[in-house]
PDB file of C-alpha atoms in Angstrom:
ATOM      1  CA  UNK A1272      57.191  81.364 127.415  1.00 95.00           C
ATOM      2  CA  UNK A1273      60.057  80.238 129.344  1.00 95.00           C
ATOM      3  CA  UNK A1274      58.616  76.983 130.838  1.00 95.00           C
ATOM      4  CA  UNK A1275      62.086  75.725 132.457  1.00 93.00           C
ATOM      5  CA  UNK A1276      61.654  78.637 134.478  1.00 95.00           C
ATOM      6  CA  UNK A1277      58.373  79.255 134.979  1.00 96.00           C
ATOM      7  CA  UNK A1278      55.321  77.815 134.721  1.00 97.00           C
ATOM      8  CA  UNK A1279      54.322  77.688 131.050  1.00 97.00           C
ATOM      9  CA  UNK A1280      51.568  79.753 129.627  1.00 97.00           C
ATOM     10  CA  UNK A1281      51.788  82.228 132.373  1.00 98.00           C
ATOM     11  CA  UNK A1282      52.336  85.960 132.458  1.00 97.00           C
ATOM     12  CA  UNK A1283      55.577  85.190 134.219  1.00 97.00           C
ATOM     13  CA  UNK A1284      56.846  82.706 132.039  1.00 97.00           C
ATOM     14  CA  UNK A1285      56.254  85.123 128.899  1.00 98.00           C
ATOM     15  CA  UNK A1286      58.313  87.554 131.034  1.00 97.00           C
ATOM     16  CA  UNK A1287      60.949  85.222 131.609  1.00 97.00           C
ATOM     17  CA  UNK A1288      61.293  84.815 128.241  1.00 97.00           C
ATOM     18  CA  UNK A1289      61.637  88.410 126.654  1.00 97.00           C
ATOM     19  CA  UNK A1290      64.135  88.956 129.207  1.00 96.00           C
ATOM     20  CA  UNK A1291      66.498  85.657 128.042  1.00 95.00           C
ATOM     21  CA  UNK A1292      65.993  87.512 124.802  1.00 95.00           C
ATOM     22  CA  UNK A1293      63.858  85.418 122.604  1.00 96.00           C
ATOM     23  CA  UNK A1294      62.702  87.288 118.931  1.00 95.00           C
ATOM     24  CA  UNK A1295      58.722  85.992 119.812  1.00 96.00           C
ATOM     25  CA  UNK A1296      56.404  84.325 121.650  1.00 98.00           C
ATOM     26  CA  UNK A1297      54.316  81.186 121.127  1.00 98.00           C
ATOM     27  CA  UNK A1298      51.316  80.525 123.656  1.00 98.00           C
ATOM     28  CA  UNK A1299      48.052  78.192 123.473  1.00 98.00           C
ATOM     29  CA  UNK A1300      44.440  79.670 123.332  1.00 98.00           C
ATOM     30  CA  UNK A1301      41.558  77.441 124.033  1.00 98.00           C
ATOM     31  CA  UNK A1302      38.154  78.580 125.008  1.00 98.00           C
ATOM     32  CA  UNK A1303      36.281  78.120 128.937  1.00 98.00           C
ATOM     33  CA  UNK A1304      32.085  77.358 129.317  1.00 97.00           C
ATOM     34  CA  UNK A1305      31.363  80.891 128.928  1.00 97.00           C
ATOM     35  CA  UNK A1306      33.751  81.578 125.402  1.00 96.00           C
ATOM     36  CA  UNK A1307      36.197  83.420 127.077  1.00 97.00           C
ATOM     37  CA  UNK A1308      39.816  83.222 125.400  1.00 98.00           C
ATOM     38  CA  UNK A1309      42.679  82.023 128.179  1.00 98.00           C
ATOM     39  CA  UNK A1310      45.975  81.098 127.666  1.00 98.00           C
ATOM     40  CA  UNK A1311      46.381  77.465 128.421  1.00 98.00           C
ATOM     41  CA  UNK A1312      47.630  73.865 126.941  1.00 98.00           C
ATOM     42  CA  UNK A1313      45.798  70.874 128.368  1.00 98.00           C
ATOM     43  CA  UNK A1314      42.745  70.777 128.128  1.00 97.00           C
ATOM     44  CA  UNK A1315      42.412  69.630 131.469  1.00 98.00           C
ATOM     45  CA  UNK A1316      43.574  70.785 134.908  1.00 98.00           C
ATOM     46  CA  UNK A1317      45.149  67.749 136.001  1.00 98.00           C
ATOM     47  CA  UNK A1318      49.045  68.305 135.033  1.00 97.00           C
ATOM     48  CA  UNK A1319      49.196  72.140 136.461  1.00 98.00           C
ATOM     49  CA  UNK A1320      46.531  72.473 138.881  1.00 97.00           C
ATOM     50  CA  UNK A1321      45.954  68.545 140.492  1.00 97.00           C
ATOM     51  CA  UNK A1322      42.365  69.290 139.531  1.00 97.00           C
ATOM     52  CA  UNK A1323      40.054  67.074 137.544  1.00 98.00           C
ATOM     53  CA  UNK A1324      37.941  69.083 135.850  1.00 97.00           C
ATOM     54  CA  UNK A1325      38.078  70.209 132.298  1.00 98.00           C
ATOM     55  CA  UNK A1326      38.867  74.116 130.495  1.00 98.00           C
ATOM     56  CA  UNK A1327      35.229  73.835 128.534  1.00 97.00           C
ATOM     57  CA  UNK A1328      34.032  72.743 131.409  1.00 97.00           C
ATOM     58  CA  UNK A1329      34.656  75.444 133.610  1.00 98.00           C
ATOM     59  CA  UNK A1330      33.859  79.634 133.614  1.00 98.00           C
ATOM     60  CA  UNK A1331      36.489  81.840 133.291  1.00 97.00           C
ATOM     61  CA  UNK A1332      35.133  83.574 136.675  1.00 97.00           C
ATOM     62  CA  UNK A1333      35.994  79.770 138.470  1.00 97.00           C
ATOM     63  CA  UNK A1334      39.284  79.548 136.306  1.00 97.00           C
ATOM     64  CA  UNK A1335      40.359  82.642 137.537  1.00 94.00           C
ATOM     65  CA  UNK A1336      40.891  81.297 141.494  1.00 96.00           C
ATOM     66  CA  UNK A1337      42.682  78.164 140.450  1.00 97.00           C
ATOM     67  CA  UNK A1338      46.530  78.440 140.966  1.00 96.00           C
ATOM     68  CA  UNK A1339      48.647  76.348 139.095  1.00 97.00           C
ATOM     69  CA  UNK A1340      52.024  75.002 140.071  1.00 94.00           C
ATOM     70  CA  UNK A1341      54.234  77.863 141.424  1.00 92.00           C
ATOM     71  CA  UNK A1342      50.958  79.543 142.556  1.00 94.00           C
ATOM     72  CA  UNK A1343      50.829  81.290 138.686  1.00 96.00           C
ATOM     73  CA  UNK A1344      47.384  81.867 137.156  1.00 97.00           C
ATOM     74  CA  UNK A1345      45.717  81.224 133.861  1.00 98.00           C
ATOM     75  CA  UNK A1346      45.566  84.568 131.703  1.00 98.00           C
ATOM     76  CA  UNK A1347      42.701  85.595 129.386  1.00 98.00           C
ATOM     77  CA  UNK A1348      44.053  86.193 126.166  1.00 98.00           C
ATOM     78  CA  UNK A1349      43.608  89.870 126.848  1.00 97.00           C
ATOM     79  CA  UNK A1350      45.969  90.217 129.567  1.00 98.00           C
ATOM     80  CA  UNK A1351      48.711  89.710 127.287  1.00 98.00           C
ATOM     81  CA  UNK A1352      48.320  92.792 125.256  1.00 97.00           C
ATOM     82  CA  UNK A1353      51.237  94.490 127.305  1.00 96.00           C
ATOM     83  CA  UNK A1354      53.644  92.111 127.171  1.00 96.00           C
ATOM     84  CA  UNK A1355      52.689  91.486 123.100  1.00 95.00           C
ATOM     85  CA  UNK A1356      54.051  94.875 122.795  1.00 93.00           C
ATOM     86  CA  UNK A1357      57.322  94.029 123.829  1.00 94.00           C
ATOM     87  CA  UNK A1358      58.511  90.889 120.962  1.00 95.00           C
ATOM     88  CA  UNK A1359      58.908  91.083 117.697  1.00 96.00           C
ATOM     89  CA  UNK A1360      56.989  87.786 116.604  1.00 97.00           C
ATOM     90  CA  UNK A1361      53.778  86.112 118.386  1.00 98.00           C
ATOM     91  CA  UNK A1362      52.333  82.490 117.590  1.00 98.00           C
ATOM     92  CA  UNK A1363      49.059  81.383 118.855  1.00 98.00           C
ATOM     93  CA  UNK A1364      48.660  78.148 118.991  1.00 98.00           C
ATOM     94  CA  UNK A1365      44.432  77.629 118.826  1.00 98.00           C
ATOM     95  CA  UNK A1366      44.027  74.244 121.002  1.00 98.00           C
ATOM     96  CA  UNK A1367      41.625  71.821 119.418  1.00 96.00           C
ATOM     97  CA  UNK A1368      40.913  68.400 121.041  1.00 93.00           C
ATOM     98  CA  UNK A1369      39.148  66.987 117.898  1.00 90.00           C
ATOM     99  CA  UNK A1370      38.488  67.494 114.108  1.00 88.00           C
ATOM    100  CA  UNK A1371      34.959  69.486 115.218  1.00 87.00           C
ATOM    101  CA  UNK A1372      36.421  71.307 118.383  1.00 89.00           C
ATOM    102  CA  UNK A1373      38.526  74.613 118.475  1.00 92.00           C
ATOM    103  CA  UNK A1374      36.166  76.493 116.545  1.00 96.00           C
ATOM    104  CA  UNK A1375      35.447  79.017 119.517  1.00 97.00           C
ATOM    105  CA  UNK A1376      38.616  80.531 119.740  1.00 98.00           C
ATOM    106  CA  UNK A1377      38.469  81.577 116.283  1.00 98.00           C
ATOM    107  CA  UNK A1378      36.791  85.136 116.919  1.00 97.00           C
ATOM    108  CA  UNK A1379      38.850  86.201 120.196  1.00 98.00           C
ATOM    109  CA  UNK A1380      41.836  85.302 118.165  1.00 98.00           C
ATOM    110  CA  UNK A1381      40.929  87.284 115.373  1.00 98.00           C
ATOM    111  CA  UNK A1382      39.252  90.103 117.364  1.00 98.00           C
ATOM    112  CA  UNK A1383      42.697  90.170 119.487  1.00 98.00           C
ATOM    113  CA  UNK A1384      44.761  90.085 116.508  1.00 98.00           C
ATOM    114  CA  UNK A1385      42.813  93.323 114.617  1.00 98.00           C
ATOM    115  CA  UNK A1386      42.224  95.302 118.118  1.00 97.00           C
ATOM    116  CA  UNK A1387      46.231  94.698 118.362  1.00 97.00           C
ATOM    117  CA  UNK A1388      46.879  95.479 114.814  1.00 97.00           C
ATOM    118  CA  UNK A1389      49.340  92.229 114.953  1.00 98.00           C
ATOM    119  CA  UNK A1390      48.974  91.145 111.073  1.00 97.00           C
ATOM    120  CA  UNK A1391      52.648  91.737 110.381  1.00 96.00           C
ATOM    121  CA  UNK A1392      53.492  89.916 113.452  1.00 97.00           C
ATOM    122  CA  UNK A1393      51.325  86.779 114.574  1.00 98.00           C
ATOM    123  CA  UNK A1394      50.942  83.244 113.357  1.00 98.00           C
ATOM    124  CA  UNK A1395      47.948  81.603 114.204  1.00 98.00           C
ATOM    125  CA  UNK A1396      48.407  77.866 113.981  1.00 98.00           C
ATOM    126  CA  UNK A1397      46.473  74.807 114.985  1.00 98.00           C
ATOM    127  CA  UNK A1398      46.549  71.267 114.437  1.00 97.00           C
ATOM    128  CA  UNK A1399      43.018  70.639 113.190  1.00 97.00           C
ATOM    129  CA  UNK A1400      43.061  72.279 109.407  1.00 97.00           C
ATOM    130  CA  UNK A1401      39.423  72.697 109.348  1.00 97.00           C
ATOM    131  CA  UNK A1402      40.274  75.686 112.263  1.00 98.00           C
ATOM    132  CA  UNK A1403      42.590  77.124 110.000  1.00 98.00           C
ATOM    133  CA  UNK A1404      40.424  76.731 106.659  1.00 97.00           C
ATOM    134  CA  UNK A1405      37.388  78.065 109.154  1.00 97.00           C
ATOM    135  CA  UNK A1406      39.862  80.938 110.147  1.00 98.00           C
ATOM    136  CA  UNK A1407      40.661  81.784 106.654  1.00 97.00           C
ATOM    137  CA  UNK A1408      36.870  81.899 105.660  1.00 96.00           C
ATOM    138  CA  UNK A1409      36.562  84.744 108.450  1.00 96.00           C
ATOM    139  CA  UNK A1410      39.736  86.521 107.125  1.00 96.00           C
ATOM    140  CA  UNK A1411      42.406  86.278 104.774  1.00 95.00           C
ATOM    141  CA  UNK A1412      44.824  88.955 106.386  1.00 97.00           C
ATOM    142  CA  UNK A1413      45.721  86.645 109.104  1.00 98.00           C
ATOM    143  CA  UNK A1414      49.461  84.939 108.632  1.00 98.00           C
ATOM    144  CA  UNK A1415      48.291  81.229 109.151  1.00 98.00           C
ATOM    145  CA  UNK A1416      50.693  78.147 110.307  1.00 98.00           C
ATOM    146  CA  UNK A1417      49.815  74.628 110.088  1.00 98.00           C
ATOM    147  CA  UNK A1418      51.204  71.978 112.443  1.00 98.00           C
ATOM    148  CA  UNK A1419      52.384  68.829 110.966  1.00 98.00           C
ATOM    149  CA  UNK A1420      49.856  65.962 112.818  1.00 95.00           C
ATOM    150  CA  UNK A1421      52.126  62.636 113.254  1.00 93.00           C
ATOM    151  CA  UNK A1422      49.894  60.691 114.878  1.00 92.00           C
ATOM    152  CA  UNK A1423      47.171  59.578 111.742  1.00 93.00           C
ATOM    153  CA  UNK A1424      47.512  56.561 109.269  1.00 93.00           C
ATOM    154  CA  UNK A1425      49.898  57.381 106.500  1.00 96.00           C
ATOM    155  CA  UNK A1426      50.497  60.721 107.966  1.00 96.00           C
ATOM    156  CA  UNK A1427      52.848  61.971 105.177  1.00 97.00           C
ATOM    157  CA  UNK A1428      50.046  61.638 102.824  1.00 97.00           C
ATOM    158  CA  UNK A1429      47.304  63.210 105.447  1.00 97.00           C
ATOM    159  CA  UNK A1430      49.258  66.450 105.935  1.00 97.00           C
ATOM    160  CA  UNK A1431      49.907  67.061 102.648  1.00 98.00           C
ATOM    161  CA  UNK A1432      46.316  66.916 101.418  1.00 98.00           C
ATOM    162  CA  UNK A1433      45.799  68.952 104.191  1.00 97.00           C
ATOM    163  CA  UNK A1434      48.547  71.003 103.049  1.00 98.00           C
ATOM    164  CA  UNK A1435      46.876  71.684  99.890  1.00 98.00           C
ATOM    165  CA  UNK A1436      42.653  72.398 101.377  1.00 97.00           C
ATOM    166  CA  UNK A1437      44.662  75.037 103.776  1.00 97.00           C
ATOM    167  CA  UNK A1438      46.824  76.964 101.577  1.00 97.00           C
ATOM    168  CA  UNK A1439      49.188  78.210 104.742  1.00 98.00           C
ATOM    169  CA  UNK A1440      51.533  80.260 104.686  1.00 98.00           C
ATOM    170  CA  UNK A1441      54.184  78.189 106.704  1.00 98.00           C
ATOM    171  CA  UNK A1442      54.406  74.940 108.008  1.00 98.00           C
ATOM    172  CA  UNK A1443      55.596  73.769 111.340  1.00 98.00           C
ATOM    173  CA  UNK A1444      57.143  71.048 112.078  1.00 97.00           C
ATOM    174  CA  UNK A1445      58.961  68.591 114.754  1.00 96.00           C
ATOM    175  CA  UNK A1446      62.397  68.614 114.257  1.00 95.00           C
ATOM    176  CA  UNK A1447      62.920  64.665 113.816  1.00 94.00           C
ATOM    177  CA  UNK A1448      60.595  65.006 110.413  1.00 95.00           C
ATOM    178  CA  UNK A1449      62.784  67.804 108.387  1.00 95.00           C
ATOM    179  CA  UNK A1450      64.139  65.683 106.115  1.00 93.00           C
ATOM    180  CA  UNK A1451      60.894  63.816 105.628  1.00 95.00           C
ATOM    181  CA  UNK A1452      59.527  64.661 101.836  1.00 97.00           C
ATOM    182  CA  UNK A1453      56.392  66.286 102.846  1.00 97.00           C
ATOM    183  CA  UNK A1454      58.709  68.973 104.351  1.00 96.00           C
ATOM    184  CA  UNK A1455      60.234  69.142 101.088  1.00 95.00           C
ATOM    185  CA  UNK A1456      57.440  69.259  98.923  1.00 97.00           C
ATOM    186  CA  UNK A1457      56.082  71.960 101.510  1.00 97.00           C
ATOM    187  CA  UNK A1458      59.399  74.227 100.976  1.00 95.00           C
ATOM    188  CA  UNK A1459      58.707  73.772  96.972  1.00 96.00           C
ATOM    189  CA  UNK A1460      55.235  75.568  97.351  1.00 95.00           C
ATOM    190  CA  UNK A1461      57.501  78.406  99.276  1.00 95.00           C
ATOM    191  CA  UNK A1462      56.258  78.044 102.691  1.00 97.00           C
ATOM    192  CA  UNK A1463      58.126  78.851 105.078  1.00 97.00           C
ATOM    193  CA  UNK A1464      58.976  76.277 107.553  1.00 97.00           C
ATOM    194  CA  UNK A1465      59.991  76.639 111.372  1.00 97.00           C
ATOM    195  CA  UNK A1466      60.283  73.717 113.600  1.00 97.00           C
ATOM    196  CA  UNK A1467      59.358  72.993 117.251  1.00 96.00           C
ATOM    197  CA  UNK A1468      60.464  71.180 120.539  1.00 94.00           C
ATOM    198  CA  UNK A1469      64.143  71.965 119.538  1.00 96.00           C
ATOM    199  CA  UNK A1470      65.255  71.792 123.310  1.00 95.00           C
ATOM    200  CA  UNK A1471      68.610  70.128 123.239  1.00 93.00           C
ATOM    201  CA  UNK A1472      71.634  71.989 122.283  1.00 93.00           C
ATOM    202  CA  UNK A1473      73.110  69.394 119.562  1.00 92.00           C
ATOM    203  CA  UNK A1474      69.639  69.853 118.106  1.00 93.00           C
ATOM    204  CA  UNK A1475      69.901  73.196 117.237  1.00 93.00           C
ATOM    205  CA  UNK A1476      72.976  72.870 116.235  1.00 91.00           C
ATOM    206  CA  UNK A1477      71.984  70.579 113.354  1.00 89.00           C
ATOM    207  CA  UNK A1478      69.021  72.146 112.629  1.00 89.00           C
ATOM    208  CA  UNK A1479      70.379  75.718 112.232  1.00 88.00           C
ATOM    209  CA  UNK A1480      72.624  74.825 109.101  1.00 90.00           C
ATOM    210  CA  UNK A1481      68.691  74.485 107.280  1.00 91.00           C
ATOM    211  CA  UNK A1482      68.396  78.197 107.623  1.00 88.00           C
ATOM    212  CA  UNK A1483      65.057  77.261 108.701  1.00 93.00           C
ATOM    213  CA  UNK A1484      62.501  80.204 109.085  1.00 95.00           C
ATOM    214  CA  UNK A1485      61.753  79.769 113.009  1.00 94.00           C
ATOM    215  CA  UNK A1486      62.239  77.822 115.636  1.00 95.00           C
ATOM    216  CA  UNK A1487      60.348  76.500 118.920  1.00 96.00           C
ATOM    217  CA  UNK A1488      62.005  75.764 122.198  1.00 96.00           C
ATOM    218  CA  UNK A1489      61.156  75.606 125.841  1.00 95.00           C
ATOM    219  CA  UNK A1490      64.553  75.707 126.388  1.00 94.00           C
ATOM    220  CA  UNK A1491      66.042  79.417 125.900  1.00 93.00           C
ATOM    221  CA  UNK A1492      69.288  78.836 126.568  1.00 91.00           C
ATOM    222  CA  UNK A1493      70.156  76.356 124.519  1.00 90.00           C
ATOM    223  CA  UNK A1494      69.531  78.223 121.767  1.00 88.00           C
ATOM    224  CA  UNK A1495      72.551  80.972 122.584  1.00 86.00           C
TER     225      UNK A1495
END
C-alpha cells in the first residue's frame, strides 16, 4: 500500500496507492486461530494496535474490532477482491515466523488466486522456501517469488541452495545485495529479479540503470 500515508496493510492504504499511480500491489497474508486469511505484517499487535496479543492467537471475529493506528482495520484477504481489480500486478507476501509456520495460508492464497483468476498477475512470495516448495506441490500455475533471507550463517550459500530446492520464478531482493553474486548467479538461471525497501530517491536512481524487473517501495513518490 501506501504506508507513508496510511496505515499499511489497510484497505485505505491500498487505495492510496492506486491513486499515486503505482503498476501493483504487495500486501502480507498470515493466518488468525480460526484459519482465516487477513492482511497483516507482524505477527503481533503490538506496533499497530498497542495490544499484546498475537495474529494465531486470536479469531478473526475478535480481530475484526481491533483498530489500528489511524482507527484502520485489518482486512480478510477477501475484502480485497475489489480493489485487486483495479492494478495491474499483485504480490502476496505469505508471513511465516519459522521454518515449520506459514503453512496455513497456503490454501486461501491459492483458493483467492484461482476464484480471482490472478495467474497472469500475482506473485506469491515468502521467506521460508519450504512454503513456497509446499505451494508448488499444491500447484504449479502459481508465479512464485522467493525472498532473499540475510539473516542465516553464510547466507549467500543458504539462499542459493534454496534457490535451487525452489525452482522460482523470480527472486527478490534488498537493494544493498544486487551486486552480491548470488543475485548474479540467480539472473544466469533467468529469473527475474525485483528488489525491495527502495524508499530513498538516490536509491532508485541507482538501481533503475539495472533494468531490474520490479521494484518495492513504501515510498510512492520517490519513485516519480
Amino acid at each position: 500500500g501506501s504506508p507513508e500515508k496510511k496505515t499499511e496493510n489497510t484497505l485505505s492504504s491500498f487505495k492510496k496507492a492506486i491513486e499515486q499511480g503505482v503498476d501493483g500491489l504487495e500486501f502480507d497474508v498470515r493466518c488468525t486461530k480460526d484459519k482465516q486469511a487477513v492482511v497483516f505484517h507482524d505477527n503481533g499487535l503490538e506496533r499497530l494496535a498497542g495490544i499484546n496479543k498475537k495474529i494465531k492467537d486470536m479469531t478473526y471475529d475478535e480481530l475484526k474490532k481491533i483498530h489500528l493506528i489511524g482507527e484502520e482495520t485489518i482486512p480478510r484477504l477477501d475484502d480485497l477482491t475489489n480493489i485487486i481489480s483495479k492494478t495491474r500486478a499483485i504480490n502476496i507476501e505469505i508471513k511465516s515466523d519459522s521454518l515449520f509456520r506459514g503453512y496455513d495460508a497456503i490454501g486461501p492464497v491459492v483458493s483467492f488466486i484461482k476464484k480471482n483468476n490472478l495467474y497472469k498477475k500475482c506473485i506469491v512470495s515468502c521467506f521460508n522456501p519450504l512454503v513456497l516448495i509446499k505451494l508448488k506441490i499444491k500447484t504449479t500455475r502459481v508465479i512464485t517469488g522467493y525472498l532473499y533471507v540475510k539473516n542465516v550463517p553464510l547466507h549467500a550459500w543458504h539462499n542459493v541452495f534454496w534457490m535451487k530446492q525452489v525452482r522460482p520464478d523470480s527472486l527478490h531482493v534488498h537493494h544493498s545485495l544486487l551486486d552480491s553474486w548470488p543475485v548474479k548467479w540467480a539472473q544466469k538461471q533467468n529469473l527475474k529479479i525485483s528488489s525491495y525497501t527502495v524508499n530513498d530517491k538516490a536509491v532508485y536512481k541507482k538501481i533503475k540503470q539495472l533494468k531490474l524487473d520490479g521494484v518495492f517501495s513504501d515510498n510512492i513518490e520517490c519513485l516519480k
